[in-house]
Structure formats: structure tokens, C-alpha cells
PDB file of C-alpha atoms in Angstrom:
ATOM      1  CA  UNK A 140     -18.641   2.120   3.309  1.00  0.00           C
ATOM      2  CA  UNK A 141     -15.475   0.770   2.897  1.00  0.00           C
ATOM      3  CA  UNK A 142     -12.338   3.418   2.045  1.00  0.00           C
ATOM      4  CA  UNK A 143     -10.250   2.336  -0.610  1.00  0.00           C
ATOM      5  CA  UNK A 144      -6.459   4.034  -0.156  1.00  0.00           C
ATOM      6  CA  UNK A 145      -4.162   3.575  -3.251  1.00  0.00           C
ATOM      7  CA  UNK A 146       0.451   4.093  -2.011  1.00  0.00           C
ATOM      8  CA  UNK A 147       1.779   4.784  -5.256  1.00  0.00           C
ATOM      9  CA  UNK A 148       5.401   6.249  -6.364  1.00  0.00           C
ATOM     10  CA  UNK A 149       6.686   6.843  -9.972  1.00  0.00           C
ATOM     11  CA  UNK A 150       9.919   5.047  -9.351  1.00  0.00           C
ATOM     12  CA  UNK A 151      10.911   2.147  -7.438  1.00  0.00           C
ATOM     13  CA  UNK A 152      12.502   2.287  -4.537  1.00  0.00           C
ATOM     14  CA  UNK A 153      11.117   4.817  -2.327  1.00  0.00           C
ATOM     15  CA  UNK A 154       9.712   2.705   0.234  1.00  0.00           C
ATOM     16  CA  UNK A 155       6.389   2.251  -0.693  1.00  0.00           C
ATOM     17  CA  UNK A 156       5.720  -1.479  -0.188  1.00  0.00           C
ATOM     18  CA  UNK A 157       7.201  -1.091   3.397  1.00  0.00           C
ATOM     19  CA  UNK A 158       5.025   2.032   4.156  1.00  0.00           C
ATOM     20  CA  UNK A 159       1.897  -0.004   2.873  1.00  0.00           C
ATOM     21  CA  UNK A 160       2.243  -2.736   5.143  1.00  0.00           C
ATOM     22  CA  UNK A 161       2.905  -0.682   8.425  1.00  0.00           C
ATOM     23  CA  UNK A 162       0.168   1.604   7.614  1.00  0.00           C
ATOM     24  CA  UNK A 163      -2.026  -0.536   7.238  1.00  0.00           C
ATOM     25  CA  UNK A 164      -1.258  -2.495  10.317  1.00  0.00           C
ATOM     26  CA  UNK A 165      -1.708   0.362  12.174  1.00  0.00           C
ATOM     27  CA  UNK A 166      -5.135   1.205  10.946  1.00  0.00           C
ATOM     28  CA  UNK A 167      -5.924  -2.313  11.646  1.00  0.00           C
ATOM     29  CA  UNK A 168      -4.815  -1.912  15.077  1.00  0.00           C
ATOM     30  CA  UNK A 169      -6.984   1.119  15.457  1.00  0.00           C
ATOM     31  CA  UNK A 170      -9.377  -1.345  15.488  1.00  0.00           C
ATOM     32  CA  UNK A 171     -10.733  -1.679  11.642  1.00  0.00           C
ATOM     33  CA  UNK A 172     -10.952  -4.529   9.208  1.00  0.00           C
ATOM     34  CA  UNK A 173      -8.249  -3.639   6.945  1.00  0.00           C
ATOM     35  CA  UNK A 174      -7.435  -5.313   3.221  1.00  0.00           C
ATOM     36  CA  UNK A 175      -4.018  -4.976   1.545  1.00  0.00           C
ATOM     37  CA  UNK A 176      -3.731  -6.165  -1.974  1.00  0.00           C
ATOM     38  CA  UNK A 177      -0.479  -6.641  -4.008  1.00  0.00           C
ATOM     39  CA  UNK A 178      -1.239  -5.799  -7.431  1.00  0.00           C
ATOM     40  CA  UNK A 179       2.157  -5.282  -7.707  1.00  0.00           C
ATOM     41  CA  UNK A 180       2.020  -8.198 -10.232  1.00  0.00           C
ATOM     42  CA  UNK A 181       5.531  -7.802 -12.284  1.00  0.00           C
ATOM     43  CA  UNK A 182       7.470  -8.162  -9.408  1.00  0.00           C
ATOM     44  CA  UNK A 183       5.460  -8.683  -5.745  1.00  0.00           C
ATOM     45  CA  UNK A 184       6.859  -8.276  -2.276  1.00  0.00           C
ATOM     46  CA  UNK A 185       4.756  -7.074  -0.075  1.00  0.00           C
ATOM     47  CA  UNK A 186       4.023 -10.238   1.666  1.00  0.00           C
ATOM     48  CA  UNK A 187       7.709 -10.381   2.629  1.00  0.00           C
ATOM     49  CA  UNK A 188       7.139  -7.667   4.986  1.00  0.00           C
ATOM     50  CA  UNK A 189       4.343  -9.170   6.545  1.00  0.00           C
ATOM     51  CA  UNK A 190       6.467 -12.368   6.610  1.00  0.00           C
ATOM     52  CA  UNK A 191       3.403 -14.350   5.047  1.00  0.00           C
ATOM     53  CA  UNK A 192       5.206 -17.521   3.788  1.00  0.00           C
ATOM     54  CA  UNK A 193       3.666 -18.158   0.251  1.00  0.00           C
ATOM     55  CA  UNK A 194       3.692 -21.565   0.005  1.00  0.00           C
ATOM     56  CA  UNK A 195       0.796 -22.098   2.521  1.00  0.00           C
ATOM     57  CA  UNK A 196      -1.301 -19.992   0.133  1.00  0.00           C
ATOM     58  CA  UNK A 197      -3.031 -22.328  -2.383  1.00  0.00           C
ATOM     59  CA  UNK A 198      -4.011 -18.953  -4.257  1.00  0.00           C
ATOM     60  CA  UNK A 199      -3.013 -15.558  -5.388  1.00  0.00           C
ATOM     61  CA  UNK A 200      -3.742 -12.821  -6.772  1.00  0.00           C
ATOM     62  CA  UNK A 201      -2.596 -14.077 -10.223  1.00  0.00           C
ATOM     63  CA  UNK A 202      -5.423 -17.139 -10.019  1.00  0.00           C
ATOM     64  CA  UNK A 203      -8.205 -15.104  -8.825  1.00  0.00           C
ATOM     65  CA  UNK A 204      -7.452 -12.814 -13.114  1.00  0.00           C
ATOM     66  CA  UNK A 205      -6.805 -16.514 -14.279  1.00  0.00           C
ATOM     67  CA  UNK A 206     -10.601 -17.154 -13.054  1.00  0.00           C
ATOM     68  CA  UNK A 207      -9.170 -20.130 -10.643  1.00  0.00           C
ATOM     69  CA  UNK A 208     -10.885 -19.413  -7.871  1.00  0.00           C
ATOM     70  CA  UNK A 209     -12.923 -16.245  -6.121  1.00  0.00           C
ATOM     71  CA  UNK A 210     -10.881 -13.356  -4.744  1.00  0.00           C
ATOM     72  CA  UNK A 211     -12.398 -14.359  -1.296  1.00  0.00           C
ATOM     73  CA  UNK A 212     -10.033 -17.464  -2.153  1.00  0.00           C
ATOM     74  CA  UNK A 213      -7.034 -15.626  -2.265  1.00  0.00           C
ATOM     75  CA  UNK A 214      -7.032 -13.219   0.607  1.00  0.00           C
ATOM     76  CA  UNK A 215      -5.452 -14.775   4.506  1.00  0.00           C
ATOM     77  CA  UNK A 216      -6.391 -13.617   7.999  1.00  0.00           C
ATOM     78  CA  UNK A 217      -2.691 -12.438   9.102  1.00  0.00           C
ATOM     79  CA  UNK A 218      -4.184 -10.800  11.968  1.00  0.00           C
ATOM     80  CA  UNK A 219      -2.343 -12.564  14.946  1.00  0.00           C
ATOM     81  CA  UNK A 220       0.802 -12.469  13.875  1.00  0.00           C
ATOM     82  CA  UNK A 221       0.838  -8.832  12.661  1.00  0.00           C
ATOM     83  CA  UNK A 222      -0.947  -7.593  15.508  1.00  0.00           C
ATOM     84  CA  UNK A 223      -1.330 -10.475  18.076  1.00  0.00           C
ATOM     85  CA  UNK A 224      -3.127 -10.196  21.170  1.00  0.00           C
ATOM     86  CA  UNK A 225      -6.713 -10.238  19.479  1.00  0.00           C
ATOM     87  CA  UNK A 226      -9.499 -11.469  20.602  1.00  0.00           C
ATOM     88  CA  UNK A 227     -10.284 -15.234  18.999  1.00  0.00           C
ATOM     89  CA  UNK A 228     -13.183 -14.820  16.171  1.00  0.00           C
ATOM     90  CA  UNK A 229     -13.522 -11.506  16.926  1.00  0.00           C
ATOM     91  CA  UNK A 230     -14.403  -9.318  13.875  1.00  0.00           C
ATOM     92  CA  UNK A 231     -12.197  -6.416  14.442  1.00  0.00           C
ATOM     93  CA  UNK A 232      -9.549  -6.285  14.078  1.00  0.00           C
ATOM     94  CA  UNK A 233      -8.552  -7.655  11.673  1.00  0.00           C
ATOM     95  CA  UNK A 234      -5.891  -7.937   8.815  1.00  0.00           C
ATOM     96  CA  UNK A 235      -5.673  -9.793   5.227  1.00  0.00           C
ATOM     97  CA  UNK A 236      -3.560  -9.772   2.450  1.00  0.00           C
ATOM     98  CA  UNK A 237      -4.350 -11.160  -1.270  1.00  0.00           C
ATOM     99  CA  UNK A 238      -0.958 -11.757  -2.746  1.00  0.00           C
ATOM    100  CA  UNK A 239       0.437 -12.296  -5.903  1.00  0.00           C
ATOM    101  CA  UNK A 240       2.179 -15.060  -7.313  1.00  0.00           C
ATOM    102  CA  UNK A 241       5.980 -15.145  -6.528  1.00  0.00           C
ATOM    103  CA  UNK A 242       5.914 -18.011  -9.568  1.00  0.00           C
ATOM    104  CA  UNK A 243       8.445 -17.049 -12.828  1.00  0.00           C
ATOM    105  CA  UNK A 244       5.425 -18.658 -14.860  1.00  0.00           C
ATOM    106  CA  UNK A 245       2.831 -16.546 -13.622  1.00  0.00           C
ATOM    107  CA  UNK A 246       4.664 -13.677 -13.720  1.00  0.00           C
ATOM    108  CA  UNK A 247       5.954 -13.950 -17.142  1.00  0.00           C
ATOM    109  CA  UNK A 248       1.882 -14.961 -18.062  1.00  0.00           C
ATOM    110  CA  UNK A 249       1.605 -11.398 -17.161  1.00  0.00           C
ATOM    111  CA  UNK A 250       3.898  -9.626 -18.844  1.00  0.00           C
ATOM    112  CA  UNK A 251       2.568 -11.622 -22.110  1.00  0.00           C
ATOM    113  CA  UNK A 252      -0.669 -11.733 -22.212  1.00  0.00           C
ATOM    114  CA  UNK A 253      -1.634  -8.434 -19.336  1.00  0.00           C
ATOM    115  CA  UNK A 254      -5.102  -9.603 -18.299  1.00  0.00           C
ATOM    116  CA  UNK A 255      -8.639  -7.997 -17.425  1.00  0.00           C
ATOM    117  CA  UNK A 256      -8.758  -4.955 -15.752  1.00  0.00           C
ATOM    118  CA  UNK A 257     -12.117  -4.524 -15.161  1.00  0.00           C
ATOM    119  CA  UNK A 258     -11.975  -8.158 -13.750  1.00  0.00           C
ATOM    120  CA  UNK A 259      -9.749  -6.738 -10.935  1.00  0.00           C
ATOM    121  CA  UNK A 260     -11.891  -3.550 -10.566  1.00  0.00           C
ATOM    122  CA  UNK A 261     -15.084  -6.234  -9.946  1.00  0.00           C
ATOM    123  CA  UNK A 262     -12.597  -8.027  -7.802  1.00  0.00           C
ATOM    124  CA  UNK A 263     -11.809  -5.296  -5.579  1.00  0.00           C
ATOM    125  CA  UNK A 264     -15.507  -4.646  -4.872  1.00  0.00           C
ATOM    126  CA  UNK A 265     -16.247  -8.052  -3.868  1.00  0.00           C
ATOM    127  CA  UNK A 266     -13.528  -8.218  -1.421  1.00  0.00           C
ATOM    128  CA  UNK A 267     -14.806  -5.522  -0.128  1.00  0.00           C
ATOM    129  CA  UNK A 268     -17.727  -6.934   0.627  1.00  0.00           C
ATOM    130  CA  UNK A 269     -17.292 -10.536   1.331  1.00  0.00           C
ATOM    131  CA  UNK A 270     -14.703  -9.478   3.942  1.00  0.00           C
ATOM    132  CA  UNK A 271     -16.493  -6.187   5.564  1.00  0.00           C
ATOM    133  CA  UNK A 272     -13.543  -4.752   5.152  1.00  0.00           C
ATOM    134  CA  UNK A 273     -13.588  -0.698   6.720  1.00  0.00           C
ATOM    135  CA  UNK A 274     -10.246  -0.240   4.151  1.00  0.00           C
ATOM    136  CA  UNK A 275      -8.632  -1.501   1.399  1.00  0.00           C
ATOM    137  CA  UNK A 276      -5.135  -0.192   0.689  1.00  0.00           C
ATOM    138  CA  UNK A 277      -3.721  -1.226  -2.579  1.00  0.00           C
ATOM    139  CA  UNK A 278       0.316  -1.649  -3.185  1.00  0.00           C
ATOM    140  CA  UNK A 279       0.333  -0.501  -6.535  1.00  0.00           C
ATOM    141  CA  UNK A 280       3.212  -1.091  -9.386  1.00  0.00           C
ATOM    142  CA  UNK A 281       5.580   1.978  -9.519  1.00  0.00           C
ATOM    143  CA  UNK A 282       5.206   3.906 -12.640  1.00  0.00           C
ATOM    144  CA  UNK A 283       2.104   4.523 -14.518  1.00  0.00           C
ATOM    145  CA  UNK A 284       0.475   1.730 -16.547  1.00  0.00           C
ATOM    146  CA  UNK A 285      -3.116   1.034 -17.417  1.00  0.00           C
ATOM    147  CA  UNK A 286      -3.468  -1.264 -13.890  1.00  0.00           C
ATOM    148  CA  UNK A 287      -2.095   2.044 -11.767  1.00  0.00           C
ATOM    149  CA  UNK A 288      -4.620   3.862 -13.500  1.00  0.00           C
ATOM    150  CA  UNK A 289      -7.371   2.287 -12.605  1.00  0.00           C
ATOM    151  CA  UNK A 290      -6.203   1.707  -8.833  1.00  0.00           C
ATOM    152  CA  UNK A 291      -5.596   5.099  -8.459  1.00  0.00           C
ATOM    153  CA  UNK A 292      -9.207   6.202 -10.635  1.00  0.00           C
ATOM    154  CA  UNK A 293     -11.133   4.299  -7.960  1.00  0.00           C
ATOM    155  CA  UNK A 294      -9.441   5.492  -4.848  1.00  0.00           C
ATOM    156  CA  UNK A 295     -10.851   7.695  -1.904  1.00  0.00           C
ATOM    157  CA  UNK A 296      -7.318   8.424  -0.706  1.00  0.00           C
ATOM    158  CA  UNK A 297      -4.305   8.394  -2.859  1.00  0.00           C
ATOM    159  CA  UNK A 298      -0.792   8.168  -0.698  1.00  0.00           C
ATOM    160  CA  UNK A 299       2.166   9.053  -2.862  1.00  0.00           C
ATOM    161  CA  UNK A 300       5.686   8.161  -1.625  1.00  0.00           C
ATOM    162  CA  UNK A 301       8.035   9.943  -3.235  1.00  0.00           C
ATOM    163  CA  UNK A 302      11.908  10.246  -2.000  1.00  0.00           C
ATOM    164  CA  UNK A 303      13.729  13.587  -1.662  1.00  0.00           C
ATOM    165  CA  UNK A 304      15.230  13.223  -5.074  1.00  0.00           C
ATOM    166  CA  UNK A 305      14.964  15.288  -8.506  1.00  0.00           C
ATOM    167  CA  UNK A 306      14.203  12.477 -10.274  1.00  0.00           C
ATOM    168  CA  UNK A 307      11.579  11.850  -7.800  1.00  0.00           C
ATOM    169  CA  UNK A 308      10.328  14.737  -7.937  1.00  0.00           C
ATOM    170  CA  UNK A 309       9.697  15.000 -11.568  1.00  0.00           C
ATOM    171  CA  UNK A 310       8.385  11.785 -12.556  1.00  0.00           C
ATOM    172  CA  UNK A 311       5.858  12.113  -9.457  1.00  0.00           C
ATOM    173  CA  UNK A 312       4.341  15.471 -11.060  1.00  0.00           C
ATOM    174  CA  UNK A 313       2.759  13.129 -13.907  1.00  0.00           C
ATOM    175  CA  UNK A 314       1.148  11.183 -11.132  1.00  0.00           C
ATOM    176  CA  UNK A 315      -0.338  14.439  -9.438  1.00  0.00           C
ATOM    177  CA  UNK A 316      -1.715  15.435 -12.697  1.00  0.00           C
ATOM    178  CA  UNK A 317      -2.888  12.227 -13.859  1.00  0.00           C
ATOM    179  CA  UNK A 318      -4.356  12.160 -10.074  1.00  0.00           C
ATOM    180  CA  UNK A 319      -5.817  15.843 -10.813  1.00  0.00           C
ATOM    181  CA  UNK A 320      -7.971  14.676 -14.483  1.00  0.00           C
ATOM    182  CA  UNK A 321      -9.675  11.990 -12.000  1.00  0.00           C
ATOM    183  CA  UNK A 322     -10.555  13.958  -9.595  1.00  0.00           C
ATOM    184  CA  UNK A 323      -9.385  11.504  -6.749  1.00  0.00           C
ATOM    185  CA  UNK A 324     -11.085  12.831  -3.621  1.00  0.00           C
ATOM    186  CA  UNK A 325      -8.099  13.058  -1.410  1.00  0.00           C
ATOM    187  CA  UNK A 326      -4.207  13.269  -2.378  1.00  0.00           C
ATOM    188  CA  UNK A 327      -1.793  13.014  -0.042  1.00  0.00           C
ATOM    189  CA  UNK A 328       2.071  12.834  -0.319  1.00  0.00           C
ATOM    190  CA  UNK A 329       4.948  11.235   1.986  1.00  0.00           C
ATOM    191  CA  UNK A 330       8.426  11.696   1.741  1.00  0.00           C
ATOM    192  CA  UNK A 331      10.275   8.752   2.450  1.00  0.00           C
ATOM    193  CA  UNK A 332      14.046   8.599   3.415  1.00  0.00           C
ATOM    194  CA  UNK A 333      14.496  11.938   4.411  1.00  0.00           C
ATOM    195  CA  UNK A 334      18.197  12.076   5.387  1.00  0.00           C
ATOM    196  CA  UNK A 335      19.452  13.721   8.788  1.00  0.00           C
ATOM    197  CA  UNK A 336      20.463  17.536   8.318  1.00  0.00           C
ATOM    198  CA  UNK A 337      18.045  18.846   5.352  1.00  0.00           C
ATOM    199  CA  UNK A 338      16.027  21.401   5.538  1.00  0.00           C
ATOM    200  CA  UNK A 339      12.573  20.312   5.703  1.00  0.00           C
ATOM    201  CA  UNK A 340      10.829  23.189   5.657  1.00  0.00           C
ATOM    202  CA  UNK A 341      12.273  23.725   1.448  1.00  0.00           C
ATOM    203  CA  UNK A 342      11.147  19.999   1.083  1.00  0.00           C
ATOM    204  CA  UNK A 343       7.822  20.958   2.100  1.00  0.00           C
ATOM    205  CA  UNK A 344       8.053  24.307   0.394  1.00  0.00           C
ATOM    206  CA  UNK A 345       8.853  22.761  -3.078  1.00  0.00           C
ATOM    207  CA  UNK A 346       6.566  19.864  -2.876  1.00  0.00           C
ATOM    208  CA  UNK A 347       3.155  21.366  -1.993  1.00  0.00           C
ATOM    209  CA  UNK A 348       4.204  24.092  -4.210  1.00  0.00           C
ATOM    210  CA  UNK A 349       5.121  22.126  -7.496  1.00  0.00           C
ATOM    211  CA  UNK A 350       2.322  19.583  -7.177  1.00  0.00           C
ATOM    212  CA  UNK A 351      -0.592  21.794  -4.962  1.00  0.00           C
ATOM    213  CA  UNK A 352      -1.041  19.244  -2.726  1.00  0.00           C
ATOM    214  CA  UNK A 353       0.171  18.521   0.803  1.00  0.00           C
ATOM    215  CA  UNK A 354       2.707  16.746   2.055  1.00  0.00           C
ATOM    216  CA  UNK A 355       1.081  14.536   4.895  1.00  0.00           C
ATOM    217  CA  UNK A 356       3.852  13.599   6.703  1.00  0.00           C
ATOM    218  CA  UNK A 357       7.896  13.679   6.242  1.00  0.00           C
ATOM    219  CA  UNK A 358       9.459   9.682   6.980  1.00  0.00           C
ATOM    220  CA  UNK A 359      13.132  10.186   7.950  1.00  0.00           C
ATOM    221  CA  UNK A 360      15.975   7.565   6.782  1.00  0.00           C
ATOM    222  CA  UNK A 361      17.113   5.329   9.320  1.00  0.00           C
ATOM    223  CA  UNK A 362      19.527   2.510   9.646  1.00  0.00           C
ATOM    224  CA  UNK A 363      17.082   0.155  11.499  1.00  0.00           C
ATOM    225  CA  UNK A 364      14.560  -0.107   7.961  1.00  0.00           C
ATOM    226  CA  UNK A 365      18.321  -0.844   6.617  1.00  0.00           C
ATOM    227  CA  UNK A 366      19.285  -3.617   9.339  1.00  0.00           C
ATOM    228  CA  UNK A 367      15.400  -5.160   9.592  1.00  0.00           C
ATOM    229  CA  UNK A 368      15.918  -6.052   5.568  1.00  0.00           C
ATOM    230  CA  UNK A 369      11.598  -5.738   5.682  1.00  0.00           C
ATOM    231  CA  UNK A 370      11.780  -9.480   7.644  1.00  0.00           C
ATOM    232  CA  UNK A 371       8.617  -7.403   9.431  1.00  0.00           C
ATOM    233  CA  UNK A 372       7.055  -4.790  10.614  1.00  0.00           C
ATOM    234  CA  UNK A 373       9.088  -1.754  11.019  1.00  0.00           C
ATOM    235  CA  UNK A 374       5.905  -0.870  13.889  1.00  0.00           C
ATOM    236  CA  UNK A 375       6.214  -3.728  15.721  1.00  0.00           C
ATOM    237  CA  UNK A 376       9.817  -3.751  15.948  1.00  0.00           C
ATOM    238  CA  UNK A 377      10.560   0.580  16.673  1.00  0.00           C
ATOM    239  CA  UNK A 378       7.125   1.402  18.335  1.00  0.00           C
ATOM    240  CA  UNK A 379       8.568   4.515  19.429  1.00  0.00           C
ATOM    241  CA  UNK A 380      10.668   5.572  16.707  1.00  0.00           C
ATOM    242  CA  UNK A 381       9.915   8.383  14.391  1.00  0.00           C
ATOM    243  CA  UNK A 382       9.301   6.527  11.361  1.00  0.00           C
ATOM    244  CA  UNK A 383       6.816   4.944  13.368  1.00  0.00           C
ATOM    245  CA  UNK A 384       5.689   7.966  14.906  1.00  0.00           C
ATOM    246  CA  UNK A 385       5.111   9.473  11.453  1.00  0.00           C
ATOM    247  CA  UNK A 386       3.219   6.475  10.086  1.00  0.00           C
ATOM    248  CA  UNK A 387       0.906   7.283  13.412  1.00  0.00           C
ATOM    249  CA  UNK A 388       0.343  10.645  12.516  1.00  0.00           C
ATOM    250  CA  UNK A 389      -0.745   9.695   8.440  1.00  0.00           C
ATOM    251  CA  UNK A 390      -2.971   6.702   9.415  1.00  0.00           C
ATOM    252  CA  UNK A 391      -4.800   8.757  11.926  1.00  0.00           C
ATOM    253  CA  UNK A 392      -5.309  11.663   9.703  1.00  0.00           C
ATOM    254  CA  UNK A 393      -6.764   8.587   7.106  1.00  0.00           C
ATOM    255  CA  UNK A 394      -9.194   7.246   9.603  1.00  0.00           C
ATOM    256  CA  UNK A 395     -10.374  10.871  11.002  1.00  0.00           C
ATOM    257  CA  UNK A 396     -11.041  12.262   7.430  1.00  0.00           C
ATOM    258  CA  UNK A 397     -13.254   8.646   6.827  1.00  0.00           C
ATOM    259  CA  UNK A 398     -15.453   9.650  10.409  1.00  0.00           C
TER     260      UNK A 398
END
């Protein structure tokens, strides 16, 4: 059965769409058939990062709610140029994203009118299916709305980013306990942008104690995710850098606790 991961943060700006699309490439190079899904709808960008060029894509997200076409419709095969070197037709791996609409019309159609949750919740499950996928990660909106909830009510394995920040910290403890009343199977958290110099150790030490729950791996801040501007894959670019290292470490420990 197919593992559904959920990369969450409370506030915007901690990395998250970034981490979602490198972690999922590297699951899919692991050799699985990996989904990533922007429901991100207010204000998408994870295909920038996977430098998927929107106007080839006759459908999104947003048209699949709008009952335009089949969610199968709106999900591409970006395998080769995320990963490359894969074997023609083969099954695995393999790497898709469903997008949603960059278009101010859609987007404000949205923010109007909302649409049908359980629509995306039956959506989900049919991608699931029609693809084979072995994971689905979902980029979820920051902040905690009736969409996040469900994303986050049907995950196996919920990532939360979270910077070294007070504010951070704070507004991620409603997420934790929101997480804890649904009794999400696995919870895992990732600080992002860890600066050069701090003490990790009291990072760890107040995280796993505030929220009871561990922190899976510690991303440090770096001036190459500054220069790259997400046009890419922070993975394929620093393959031995320690961001990259530490996005190793958390998609292995999300494929070993699936075995």
C-alpha cells in the first residue's frame, strides 16, 4: 500500500516546498513510484523547483475540484529530468507532480468559493491507484485551514518544517496537537535553516521536549539554497552537501519505517 507523507509548517517561509521536492526525488531515486501534489492552492510553487514549465500542462490541480477532467489528467511523468538516466517505460522509478493553477482567476475562484474537500480526499485515493504510486507526499498550505486538516488527518507520516525561530516554534505546537487528536501514525519534525554556530543539541532539547516528538533531522542554512533561487533541485545540484546529506538521512528513515 501506498504511504501517504504530508510537509507541513505553521508559517511560511521555512523551506518546506523546497524540502518536498528534494525529498521526494530522492525517494524516487531509491527506486519507488513517488507522487507530489501541490495543494498549496492560494499561492503554488512547488513546480518551480522541479522546473515543470506550466504552460505545457493542459490541467491542474484546480480543474481536477472544478470536475474538468480526472486527477489522472492532471498529474506529469517528470521523471527524466529530475532524475535522468532511467530506464525508457520502465515502471520504477518514477516521479509526477499534479500542480495547481498559477492562473489569478483560478486562484481567486478559490479563495471565493473554497471547494470540496472530500472531492480531493477521493482524489488523492485514485491517484494513488491509477498511478501505483509506493508514496504520495503532499505540499500542504502553511497554517492550519480545513484543507491542512484533512491532508494531515489522512497521512501515514507527517514531516513538519519548522525554522529555529520563537515564532516558529509556537505556532508549530498547534500543529503537534492538532497532529496528536488524529492520531497520525508517525510525526516527524525538521528544522530548516539552522544557522552556523548554534547549539544544536538545545534545539533538539527544546523541540522534542515542547512538542514530544522527534526531531528527524536538523537542515543547516546555506548560501547555495540562497544562490540556486529553487531554479532546481538542491540534490542534483550539492549531492554531497549537508543539506543534501540530511535530506538522505530523513527519506531513508521514511522508506525503512514503510518495509
Amino acid at each position: 500500500m501506498a504511504k501517504i507523507i504530508s510537509t507541513h509548517s505553521f508559517r511560511g517561509g521555512t523551506g518546506k516546498s523546497n524540502t518536498t521536492a528534494n525529498l521526494a526525488t530522492l525517494i524516487a531515486k531509491a527506486g519507488y513510484r513517488v507522487g507530489v501534489i501541490d495543494t498549496d492552492i492560494q499561492s503554488p510553487g512547488i513546480h518551480v523547483v522541479f522546473q515543470f514549465d506550466q504552460k505545457k500542462a493542459k490541467y491542474s490541480l484546480n480543474d481536477y475540484l472544478w470536475g474538468r477532467c480526472s486527477i489522472r489528467d492532471a498529474a506529469y511523468d517528470i521523471t527524466e529530468q529530475c532524475i535522468g538516466n532511467v530506464v525508457p517505460d520502465a515502471e520504477r522509478p518514477r516521479l509526477y507532480i499534479i500542480p495547481s493553477s498559477l492562473n489569478s482567476g483560478e486562484i481567486a475562484r478559490i479563495l471565493r468559493e473554497g471547494y470540496d474537500v472530500a472531492k480531493l480526499n477521493d482524489g488523492l485515493q485514485e491517484l494513488i491507484s491509477a498511478l501505483d504510486l509506493d508514496y504520495l507526499l503532499i505540499d500542504t498550505h502553511p497554517g492550519v485551514n480545513e484543507e491542512t486538516l484533512l491532508s494531515i488527518a489522512i497521512s501515514d507520516v507527517l514531516v513538519l518544517i519548522l525554522r529555529p525561530d520563537n515564532q516558529d516554534f509556537q505556532g508549530t505546537a498547534v500543529t503537534v496537537e492538532l497532529a496528536r487528536r488524529l492520531d497520525i501514525p508517525e510525526l516527524l519534525v525538521v528544522v530548516n535553516k539552522v544557522p552556523e554556530g548554534v547549539d544544536e543539541n538545545l534545539i533538539i532539547e527544546q523541540v522534542e521536549n515542547g512538542y514530544q516528538a522527534e526531531v528527524a533531522v536538523m537542515l543547516p542554512l546555506n548560501n547555495e539554497m540562497s544562490r540556486l533561487g529553487s531554479c532546481g533541485l538542491f540534490t542534483n545540484h550539492y549531492p554531497d552537501h549537508p543539506f543534501t546529506q540530511g535530506l538522505k538521512t530523513l527519506a531513508e528513515r521514511i522508506i525503512k519505517s514503510q518495509k
